[in-house]
């Protein structure tokens, strides 16, 4: 294992950051085109751990605030008045924060938060939107908020060079972690052992946080979509699914790979692994500017339906199976989501498009891809007892599924392969391409 330190990106300098913040704020103002309305963005506050006296969860500034300030500090409010521009209110660092946390920096970063009240009073008769974490005691206009957030998300989705540089840092750490744990993927080692070494290598390789709770599932646990690693040892011939990511300065990587515990897949595992891989490659090829996200999902769904008919778990014409949603018995989630500032970035359902409440699986967004978007592409096939024994599922897909075959594969677990993909004018760029895929 290497003990490398992160190479600072040339963009991640005070001047580089200031230039991007200015660009972002300008882009947002242009997208809003406000008249008399004013906007505040809250950073959010520390969240106490219930019942644990003075313990707090690690503070994470609201993504919308972080995007426009690059400041991970509680209590701040960024305000905008179209007649006067931006005002950045920050909470002064307290003596306790200096003592307990070694905090430094001060109100020189902005105006003292105590001045916010006066700023708001001067504008009390104007429509106001509270974005980011809700700012206490302001009477906000929810319709205006929805509109402004929608436009802000549109700007945020197109990653700038600084964001991409940080994502690449997060990716390098994640890739190093996945390389480091390869020797541990053998029968007898546990999910927990893998988690420990994986996360240690993320941090050694420059990550400063986890993008989300690490998922390691062996055997049947690989069928639990977000499984929390346990002390359970891997068994001979089992699958091991690892879905994990480091974060760097707020930016995430989100990678899944599935491995055979015994070094080689069984023929059934190999067939389904190859199928997930084919679905991923087909979906990746659709990750081009202008393609509807729904179509990326449907492309993968169709490949999976075709493959499962051939494998013998589904019966019928693949197009019809997808229309009825039968493949979702084994592929029960969407093809992916936006990733970037955090593991769930600014995905949206475009205006005028309705999300049906009974849609299964629910896609996390409904929009066309554009250059600068970064999405995950993460098809999977799982044998999930909770779904296979669900009476409503069994009834709805009575003729489409070979339930007996599925029952015989109940301990199979699951396979997911997840990559992060940047949409460019020249086509998809797989940001996670340096993490080997087995077939
Ligand atoms: N890392 C959880 C997910 O794939 O969304
Ligand atoms: Mn993931
Ligand atoms: Mn994901």
Short mmCIF file of C-alpha atoms and ligand atoms in Angstrom, two decimals:
data_model
loop_
_atom_site.label_atom_id
_atom_site.label_comp_id
_atom_site.label_asym_id
_atom_site.label_seq_id
_atom_site.Cartn_x
_atom_site.Cartn_y
_atom_site.Cartn_z
CA UNK A 1 0.00 0.00 0.00
CA UNK A 2 1.26 3.44 -0.80
CA UNK A 3 1.35 6.29 1.68
CA UNK A 4 1.17 8.97 -0.96
CA UNK A 5 0.14 12.51 -0.15
CA UNK A 6 -2.29 14.27 -2.46
CA UNK A 7 -0.83 16.29 -5.28
CA UNK A 8 -2.48 19.69 -4.94
CA UNK A 9 -4.34 20.52 -8.10
CA UNK A 10 -3.14 23.68 -9.76
CA UNK A 11 -6.71 24.99 -9.75
CA UNK A 12 -7.22 24.46 -6.04
CA UNK A 13 -5.43 27.65 -4.99
CA UNK A 14 -6.95 30.77 -3.40
CA UNK A 15 -6.86 32.57 -6.76
CA UNK A 16 -8.23 29.56 -8.65
CA UNK A 17 -11.07 29.16 -6.17
CA UNK A 18 -11.88 32.89 -6.15
CA UNK A 19 -12.07 32.90 -9.95
CA UNK A 20 -14.49 29.97 -10.00
CA UNK A 21 -16.66 31.42 -7.23
CA UNK A 22 -16.96 34.62 -9.20
CA UNK A 23 -17.86 32.70 -12.35
CA UNK A 24 -20.42 30.56 -10.54
CA UNK A 25 -22.09 33.54 -8.90
CA UNK A 26 -22.23 35.37 -12.21
CA UNK A 27 -23.77 32.35 -13.95
CA UNK A 28 -26.40 31.99 -11.24
CA UNK A 29 -27.32 35.68 -11.37
CA UNK A 30 -27.69 35.47 -15.14
CA UNK A 31 -29.86 32.37 -14.85
CA UNK A 32 -32.11 34.06 -12.27
CA UNK A 33 -32.48 37.43 -13.96
CA UNK A 34 -34.10 38.90 -10.83
CA UNK A 35 -36.01 42.16 -10.55
CA UNK A 36 -36.65 43.09 -6.94
CA UNK A 37 -36.41 39.69 -5.23
CA UNK A 38 -33.68 38.90 -2.71
CA UNK A 39 -32.08 35.56 -1.90
CA UNK A 40 -30.30 34.08 1.12
CA UNK A 41 -28.33 30.83 1.26
CA UNK A 42 -27.80 29.22 4.67
CA UNK A 43 -24.73 27.08 5.35
CA UNK A 44 -26.64 25.18 8.03
CA UNK A 45 -25.74 24.50 11.64
CA UNK A 46 -24.02 21.76 13.56
CA UNK A 47 -26.35 18.84 14.31
CA UNK A 48 -26.14 17.33 17.80
CA UNK A 49 -26.06 13.54 18.13
CA UNK A 50 -29.24 12.76 20.08
CA UNK A 51 -28.57 11.92 23.71
CA UNK A 52 -24.81 12.38 23.44
CA UNK A 53 -24.44 15.66 25.33
CA UNK A 54 -22.02 17.91 23.39
CA UNK A 55 -21.24 15.42 20.58
CA UNK A 56 -22.02 16.70 17.09
CA UNK A 57 -22.16 15.04 13.70
CA UNK A 58 -19.33 16.19 11.44
CA UNK A 59 -20.44 19.48 9.93
CA UNK A 60 -21.13 19.57 6.20
CA UNK A 61 -22.22 22.87 4.70
CA UNK A 62 -25.32 22.73 2.50
CA UNK A 63 -24.22 21.95 -1.08
CA UNK A 64 -25.85 25.10 -2.49
CA UNK A 65 -23.99 27.30 0.00
CA UNK A 66 -20.72 25.42 -0.49
CA UNK A 67 -20.98 25.75 -4.26
CA UNK A 68 -21.06 29.55 -4.01
CA UNK A 69 -18.68 30.09 -1.06
CA UNK A 70 -16.37 27.05 -0.85
CA UNK A 71 -16.67 27.47 2.92
CA UNK A 72 -17.28 24.53 5.30
CA UNK A 73 -18.35 26.58 8.28
CA UNK A 74 -21.65 26.53 10.20
CA UNK A 75 -23.91 29.49 10.67
CA UNK A 76 -22.95 31.46 7.56
CA UNK A 77 -25.42 33.11 5.21
CA UNK A 78 -24.67 34.26 1.68
CA UNK A 79 -27.15 36.90 0.57
CA UNK A 80 -27.94 38.42 -2.80
CA UNK A 81 -29.71 41.62 -3.70
CA UNK A 82 -29.89 42.25 -7.47
CA UNK A 83 -29.49 46.00 -6.87
CA UNK A 84 -26.38 45.63 -4.72
CA UNK A 85 -24.81 42.24 -5.35
CA UNK A 86 -23.59 39.61 -2.92
CA UNK A 87 -23.12 39.93 0.86
CA UNK A 88 -21.34 37.15 2.72
CA UNK A 89 -22.22 36.87 6.41
CA UNK A 90 -20.00 34.57 8.50
CA UNK A 91 -19.99 33.58 12.12
CA UNK A 92 -16.82 34.65 13.91
CA UNK A 93 -14.64 31.82 15.18
CA UNK A 94 -15.23 31.41 18.92
CA UNK A 95 -12.69 30.82 21.64
CA UNK A 96 -14.18 27.35 22.23
CA UNK A 97 -13.70 26.48 18.56
CA UNK A 98 -10.09 27.60 18.73
CA UNK A 99 -9.58 25.61 21.94
CA UNK A 100 -11.37 22.35 21.01
CA UNK A 101 -11.02 22.23 17.26
CA UNK A 102 -7.99 24.39 16.51
CA UNK A 103 -10.26 26.53 14.33
CA UNK A 104 -8.78 29.59 12.73
CA UNK A 105 -9.84 32.14 10.14
CA UNK A 106 -12.18 34.90 11.10
CA UNK A 107 -14.76 37.43 10.09
CA UNK A 108 -12.29 38.90 7.63
CA UNK A 109 -13.78 36.28 5.26
CA UNK A 110 -17.02 38.23 5.23
CA UNK A 111 -19.36 40.40 7.26
CA UNK A 112 -20.24 39.35 10.83
CA UNK A 113 -23.41 37.25 10.93
CA UNK A 114 -24.86 39.70 13.46
CA UNK A 115 -25.32 42.19 10.58
CA UNK A 116 -27.65 39.85 8.68
CA UNK A 117 -30.69 40.91 10.67
CA UNK A 118 -30.24 44.55 9.64
CA UNK A 119 -29.69 43.51 6.00
CA UNK A 120 -32.98 41.61 6.08
CA UNK A 121 -34.91 44.39 7.84
CA UNK A 122 -33.87 46.85 5.13
CA UNK A 123 -35.40 44.50 2.56
CA UNK A 124 -38.39 43.26 4.52
CA UNK A 125 -40.98 44.31 1.94
CA UNK A 126 -39.37 42.44 -0.94
CA UNK A 127 -39.98 38.84 -2.05
CA UNK A 128 -37.35 36.58 -0.49
CA UNK A 129 -36.12 33.06 -1.23
CA UNK A 130 -34.21 31.03 1.34
CA UNK A 131 -31.97 28.51 -0.43
CA UNK A 132 -29.30 26.21 1.03
CA UNK A 133 -30.15 25.35 4.63
CA UNK A 134 -33.27 27.30 5.63
CA UNK A 135 -32.39 30.57 7.33
CA UNK A 136 -34.30 30.90 10.58
CA UNK A 137 -36.95 33.57 11.05
CA UNK A 138 -37.22 34.70 7.45
CA UNK A 139 -40.58 34.73 5.72
CA UNK A 140 -39.68 33.03 2.47
CA UNK A 141 -41.69 32.66 -0.73
CA UNK A 142 -41.80 28.96 -1.56
CA UNK A 143 -42.82 29.39 -5.18
CA UNK A 144 -39.90 31.73 -5.75
CA UNK A 145 -37.59 29.27 -3.99
CA UNK A 146 -38.62 26.39 -6.21
CA UNK A 147 -38.01 28.49 -9.30
CA UNK A 148 -34.61 29.78 -8.17
CA UNK A 149 -33.42 26.36 -7.01
CA UNK A 150 -34.41 24.89 -10.35
CA UNK A 151 -32.30 27.47 -12.21
CA UNK A 152 -29.44 27.08 -9.74
CA UNK A 153 -29.45 23.30 -10.22
CA UNK A 154 -29.18 23.80 -13.94
CA UNK A 155 -26.01 25.86 -13.44
CA UNK A 156 -24.63 23.50 -10.78
CA UNK A 157 -25.03 20.41 -12.93
CA UNK A 158 -22.42 21.58 -15.39
CA UNK A 159 -19.20 20.91 -13.52
CA UNK A 160 -16.40 23.46 -13.84
CA UNK A 161 -12.68 22.72 -14.00
CA UNK A 162 -12.16 23.13 -10.26
CA UNK A 163 -15.00 20.75 -9.50
CA UNK A 164 -13.65 18.21 -11.97
CA UNK A 165 -10.14 18.52 -10.52
CA UNK A 166 -11.50 17.73 -7.06
CA UNK A 167 -13.56 14.85 -8.38
CA UNK A 168 -10.43 13.44 -9.99
CA UNK A 169 -8.65 13.68 -6.64
CA UNK A 170 -11.52 11.79 -4.99
CA UNK A 171 -11.41 9.22 -7.77
CA UNK A 172 -7.67 8.65 -7.41
CA UNK A 173 -8.08 7.99 -3.70
CA UNK A 174 -10.98 5.62 -4.33
CA UNK A 175 -9.14 3.79 -7.06
CA UNK A 176 -6.08 3.40 -4.78
CA UNK A 177 -8.35 1.97 -2.06
CA UNK A 178 -9.88 -0.59 -4.40
CA UNK A 179 -6.42 -1.62 -5.65
CA UNK A 180 -5.13 -2.01 -2.09
CA UNK A 181 -7.83 -4.39 -0.88
CA UNK A 182 -7.53 -6.92 -3.72
CA UNK A 183 -5.42 -9.38 -1.68
CA UNK A 184 -8.09 -9.36 1.06
CA UNK A 185 -10.86 -10.66 -1.18
CA UNK A 186 -10.51 -14.29 -0.15
CA UNK A 187 -12.66 -16.71 1.84
CA UNK A 188 -12.27 -16.23 5.58
CA UNK A 189 -11.69 -12.50 5.50
CA UNK A 190 -14.63 -10.36 6.54
CA UNK A 191 -16.57 -7.47 5.07
CA UNK A 192 -15.36 -5.37 7.99
CA UNK A 193 -11.68 -6.13 7.29
CA UNK A 194 -12.12 -4.99 3.73
CA UNK A 195 -13.93 -1.83 4.81
CA UNK A 196 -11.15 -0.91 7.25
CA UNK A 197 -8.33 -1.29 4.73
CA UNK A 198 -10.31 0.34 1.95
CA UNK A 199 -11.09 3.45 3.96
CA UNK A 200 -7.54 3.63 5.35
CA UNK A 201 -6.19 3.68 1.80
CA UNK A 202 -8.73 6.34 0.74
CA UNK A 203 -7.38 8.62 3.43
CA UNK A 204 -3.75 7.73 2.78
CA UNK A 205 -4.29 8.59 -0.85
CA UNK A 206 -5.72 12.03 -0.25
CA UNK A 207 -9.43 11.68 0.51
CA UNK A 208 -10.53 13.96 3.34
CA UNK A 209 -13.92 12.36 3.99
CA UNK A 210 -16.06 9.43 2.88
CA UNK A 211 -18.54 10.28 0.17
CA UNK A 212 -21.05 7.90 1.83
CA UNK A 213 -21.04 4.95 4.18
CA UNK A 214 -18.94 2.20 2.62
CA UNK A 215 -20.86 -0.80 1.30
CA UNK A 216 -19.21 -4.24 1.41
CA UNK A 217 -21.48 -7.27 1.05
CA UNK A 218 -20.39 -10.87 0.75
CA UNK A 219 -22.62 -13.75 -0.46
CA UNK A 220 -26.31 -13.00 0.13
CA UNK A 221 -25.38 -9.61 1.62
CA UNK A 222 -24.33 -8.50 -1.87
CA UNK A 223 -28.05 -8.40 -2.70
CA UNK A 224 -28.68 -5.65 -0.14
CA UNK A 225 -28.26 -2.48 -2.16
CA UNK A 226 -26.68 -0.41 0.62
CA UNK A 227 -25.30 -3.11 2.91
CA UNK A 228 -23.37 -2.05 6.03
CA UNK A 229 -20.21 -4.18 6.34
CA UNK A 230 -20.39 -6.80 9.09
CA UNK A 231 -17.89 -9.19 10.69
CA UNK A 232 -19.27 -12.00 8.47
CA UNK A 233 -16.42 -13.84 6.68
CA UNK A 234 -16.60 -14.45 2.94
CA UNK A 235 -17.41 -18.01 1.96
CA UNK A 236 -15.92 -20.10 -0.81
CA UNK A 237 -17.43 -19.26 -4.18
CA UNK A 238 -19.29 -16.18 -2.96
CA UNK A 239 -19.59 -12.80 -4.62
CA UNK A 240 -18.24 -9.70 -2.89
CA UNK A 241 -19.84 -6.38 -3.79
CA UNK A 242 -17.99 -3.20 -2.84
CA UNK A 243 -19.56 0.22 -3.39
CA UNK A 244 -17.49 3.01 -1.92
CA UNK A 245 -16.05 6.43 -2.48
CA UNK A 246 -13.70 8.97 -1.03
CA UNK A 247 -14.49 12.64 -1.00
CA UNK A 248 -12.10 15.53 -1.56
CA UNK A 249 -13.09 19.06 -0.50
CA UNK A 250 -16.78 18.21 -0.85
CA UNK A 251 -16.43 16.33 -4.16
CA UNK A 252 -17.25 12.66 -4.40
CA UNK A 253 -16.34 9.54 -6.24
CA UNK A 254 -18.82 6.63 -6.24
CA UNK A 255 -17.51 3.32 -7.55
CA UNK A 256 -18.86 -0.23 -7.38
CA UNK A 257 -17.05 -3.40 -8.31
CA UNK A 258 -18.04 -7.01 -7.70
CA UNK A 259 -15.46 -9.76 -7.18
CA UNK A 260 -15.43 -13.53 -6.74
CA UNK A 261 -14.15 -14.49 -3.27
CA UNK A 262 -12.36 -17.52 -4.67
CA UNK A 263 -10.57 -15.70 -7.47
CA UNK A 264 -12.80 -17.04 -10.20
CA UNK A 265 -16.48 -16.72 -10.99
CA UNK A 266 -18.69 -19.79 -11.19
CA UNK A 267 -20.24 -20.19 -14.68
CA UNK A 268 -23.54 -18.68 -13.46
CA UNK A 269 -21.79 -15.76 -11.79
CA UNK A 270 -19.68 -15.19 -14.90
CA UNK A 271 -22.76 -15.13 -17.12
CA UNK A 272 -24.59 -12.59 -14.99
CA UNK A 273 -21.43 -10.53 -14.46
CA UNK A 274 -20.95 -10.37 -18.22
CA UNK A 275 -24.56 -9.30 -18.58
CA UNK A 276 -24.21 -6.45 -16.05
CA UNK A 277 -21.06 -5.38 -17.85
CA UNK A 278 -22.84 -5.39 -21.22
CA UNK A 279 -25.69 -3.34 -19.76
CA UNK A 280 -23.15 -0.86 -18.36
CA UNK A 281 -21.32 -0.54 -21.68
CA UNK A 282 -24.58 -0.06 -23.59
CA UNK A 283 -25.71 2.62 -21.11
CA UNK A 284 -22.29 4.31 -21.24
CA UNK A 285 -22.49 4.56 -25.00
CA UNK A 286 -25.76 6.48 -24.58
CA UNK A 287 -24.15 9.03 -22.25
CA UNK A 288 -23.96 11.72 -24.89
CA UNK A 289 -25.16 15.32 -24.96
CA UNK A 290 -28.87 15.51 -25.66
CA UNK A 291 -29.73 11.94 -24.64
CA UNK A 292 -32.63 11.63 -22.23
CA UNK A 293 -31.57 10.08 -18.93
CA UNK A 294 -34.65 7.87 -19.05
CA UNK A 295 -33.33 6.40 -22.31
CA UNK A 296 -29.97 5.63 -20.71
CA UNK A 297 -31.88 3.68 -18.05
CA UNK A 298 -34.10 1.93 -20.58
CA UNK A 299 -31.08 0.94 -22.68
CA UNK A 300 -29.57 -0.89 -19.69
CA UNK A 301 -32.95 -2.33 -18.72
CA UNK A 302 -33.41 -3.82 -22.17
CA UNK A 303 -29.95 -5.42 -22.23
CA UNK A 304 -30.67 -6.92 -18.81
CA UNK A 305 -34.10 -8.18 -19.89
CA UNK A 306 -32.61 -9.81 -23.02
CA UNK A 307 -29.84 -11.42 -20.99
CA UNK A 308 -32.16 -12.68 -18.28
CA UNK A 309 -34.41 -14.30 -20.89
CA UNK A 310 -31.36 -16.08 -22.26
CA UNK A 311 -30.23 -16.99 -18.74
CA UNK A 312 -33.68 -18.32 -17.95
CA UNK A 313 -34.86 -16.06 -15.14
CA UNK A 314 -37.29 -14.12 -17.34
CA UNK A 315 -39.71 -15.36 -19.97
CA UNK A 316 -41.15 -13.40 -22.85
CA UNK A 317 -40.25 -10.75 -25.36
CA UNK A 318 -37.60 -8.43 -23.82
CA UNK A 319 -39.22 -5.19 -25.08
CA UNK A 320 -42.52 -6.23 -23.56
CA UNK A 321 -40.86 -7.29 -20.31
CA UNK A 322 -39.28 -3.84 -20.00
CA UNK A 323 -42.61 -2.19 -20.76
CA UNK A 324 -44.14 -4.17 -17.90
CA UNK A 325 -41.11 -3.54 -15.65
CA UNK A 326 -40.41 -7.26 -15.15
CA UNK A 327 -36.62 -6.77 -15.27
CA UNK A 328 -36.93 -4.61 -12.15
CA UNK A 329 -37.46 -7.80 -10.10
CA UNK A 330 -33.69 -8.31 -10.64
CA UNK A 331 -32.58 -4.74 -11.49
CA UNK A 332 -34.59 -2.85 -8.88
CA UNK A 333 -32.97 0.59 -9.07
CA UNK A 334 -32.33 3.34 -11.58
CA UNK A 335 -29.25 3.33 -13.77
CA UNK A 336 -27.61 6.06 -11.71
CA UNK A 337 -27.61 9.64 -10.50
CA UNK A 338 -25.67 12.89 -10.69
CA UNK A 339 -22.44 12.82 -8.73
CA UNK A 340 -20.08 15.67 -7.95
CA UNK A 341 -20.65 17.98 -5.04
CA UNK A 342 -21.55 15.09 -2.78
CA UNK A 343 -22.68 11.67 -3.89
CA UNK A 344 -26.07 13.02 -4.93
CA UNK A 345 -25.61 16.15 -6.94
CA UNK A 346 -28.19 18.43 -8.50
CA UNK A 347 -30.41 15.96 -10.39
CA UNK A 348 -33.92 17.19 -11.22
CA UNK A 349 -37.15 16.30 -12.90
CA UNK A 350 -37.55 18.87 -15.65
CA UNK A 351 -40.51 21.23 -15.43
CA UNK A 352 -43.64 19.83 -16.98
CA UNK A 353 -42.53 16.22 -16.50
CA UNK A 354 -44.40 14.24 -13.91
CA UNK A 355 -42.90 11.51 -11.78
CA UNK A 356 -45.49 8.83 -11.20
CA UNK A 357 -45.76 7.83 -7.55
CA UNK A 358 -46.06 4.15 -8.43
CA UNK A 359 -43.04 4.09 -10.77
CA UNK A 360 -40.65 1.28 -9.82
CA UNK A 361 -37.81 1.76 -9.75
CA UNK A 362 -37.95 5.52 -9.37
CA UNK A 363 -35.39 7.29 -11.50
CA UNK A 364 -33.66 10.01 -9.57
CA UNK A 365 -33.95 12.52 -12.38
CA UNK A 366 -35.67 13.14 -15.66
CA UNK A 367 -33.73 15.39 -18.02
CA UNK A 368 -31.49 15.33 -21.08
CA UNK A 369 -27.74 15.03 -20.49
CA UNK A 370 -25.57 18.04 -21.29
CA UNK A 371 -21.80 18.56 -21.58
CA UNK A 372 -20.34 19.00 -18.10
CA UNK A 373 -22.82 16.69 -16.39
CA UNK A 374 -21.32 13.85 -14.38
CA UNK A 375 -23.50 10.81 -13.77
CA UNK A 376 -23.01 7.37 -12.33
CA UNK A 377 -23.80 4.41 -14.53
CA UNK A 378 -24.48 1.50 -12.22
CA UNK A 379 -26.51 -1.40 -13.55
CA UNK A 380 -26.94 -4.42 -11.34
CA UNK A 381 -28.57 -7.82 -11.06
CA UNK A 382 -29.56 -9.10 -7.63
CA UNK A 383 -31.50 -11.98 -6.17
CA UNK A 384 -33.30 -10.14 -3.37
CA UNK A 385 -35.37 -12.43 -1.11
CA UNK A 386 -37.52 -9.49 0.00
CA UNK A 387 -38.56 -8.85 -3.61
CA UNK A 388 -38.76 -12.48 -4.68
CA UNK A 389 -41.13 -13.23 -1.81
CA UNK A 390 -43.21 -10.08 -2.21
CA UNK A 391 -46.77 -11.23 -3.02
CA UNK A 392 -47.56 -8.15 -5.09
CA UNK A 393 -44.41 -8.60 -7.19
CA UNK A 394 -45.11 -12.28 -7.66
CA UNK A 395 -48.62 -11.59 -8.80
CA UNK A 396 -47.71 -8.72 -11.13
CA UNK A 397 -44.90 -10.66 -12.81
CA UNK A 398 -46.41 -14.13 -12.41
CA UNK A 399 -45.74 -15.29 -15.95
CA UNK A 400 -42.65 -13.19 -16.68
CA UNK A 401 -40.36 -14.71 -14.04
CA UNK A 402 -39.22 -18.28 -13.55
CA UNK A 403 -39.87 -18.12 -9.81
CA UNK A 404 -38.56 -21.63 -9.16
CA UNK A 405 -35.24 -20.89 -10.81
CA UNK A 406 -35.06 -17.65 -8.82
CA UNK A 407 -35.76 -19.57 -5.62
CA UNK A 408 -32.86 -21.92 -6.33
CA UNK A 409 -30.57 -18.89 -6.67
CA UNK A 410 -31.73 -17.24 -3.45
CA UNK A 411 -28.20 -17.12 -1.94
CA UNK A 412 -26.63 -15.76 -5.11
CA UNK A 413 -26.31 -12.21 -3.80
CA UNK A 414 -25.88 -9.52 -6.40
CA UNK A 415 -23.61 -7.90 -8.95
CA UNK A 416 -23.24 -4.18 -9.57
CA UNK A 417 -20.64 -2.33 -11.63
CA UNK A 418 -20.61 1.44 -11.17
CA UNK A 419 -18.61 4.08 -12.99
CA UNK A 420 -18.70 7.87 -13.03
CA UNK A 421 -19.07 9.45 -16.43
CA UNK A 422 -18.45 12.98 -17.63
CA UNK A 423 -20.55 14.05 -20.61
CA UNK A 424 -18.50 15.98 -23.16
CA UNK A 425 -19.10 17.27 -26.67
CA UNK A 426 -16.83 14.49 -27.85
CA UNK A 427 -18.78 11.78 -26.02
CA UNK A 428 -18.61 10.11 -22.61
CA UNK A 429 -15.41 10.22 -20.54
CA UNK A 430 -15.28 7.51 -17.87
CA UNK A 431 -13.65 9.21 -14.87
CA UNK A 432 -13.29 5.87 -13.10
CA UNK A 433 -11.74 3.96 -15.99
CA UNK A 434 -8.57 3.16 -14.04
CA UNK A 435 -10.46 0.80 -11.72
CA UNK A 436 -10.29 -2.59 -13.44
CA UNK A 437 -13.46 -4.42 -14.41
CA UNK A 438 -13.01 -8.17 -14.41
CA UNK A 439 -14.48 -9.24 -17.72
N1 LIG B 1 -23.12 4.67 -3.33
C1 LIG B 1 -24.49 4.48 -3.27
C2 LIG B 1 -24.97 4.60 -4.64
O1 LIG B 1 -24.50 3.92 -5.49
O2 LIG B 1 -25.77 5.42 -4.95
MN1 LIG B 2 -22.33 3.64 -5.37
MN1 LIG B 3 -24.15 5.59 -7.06
#
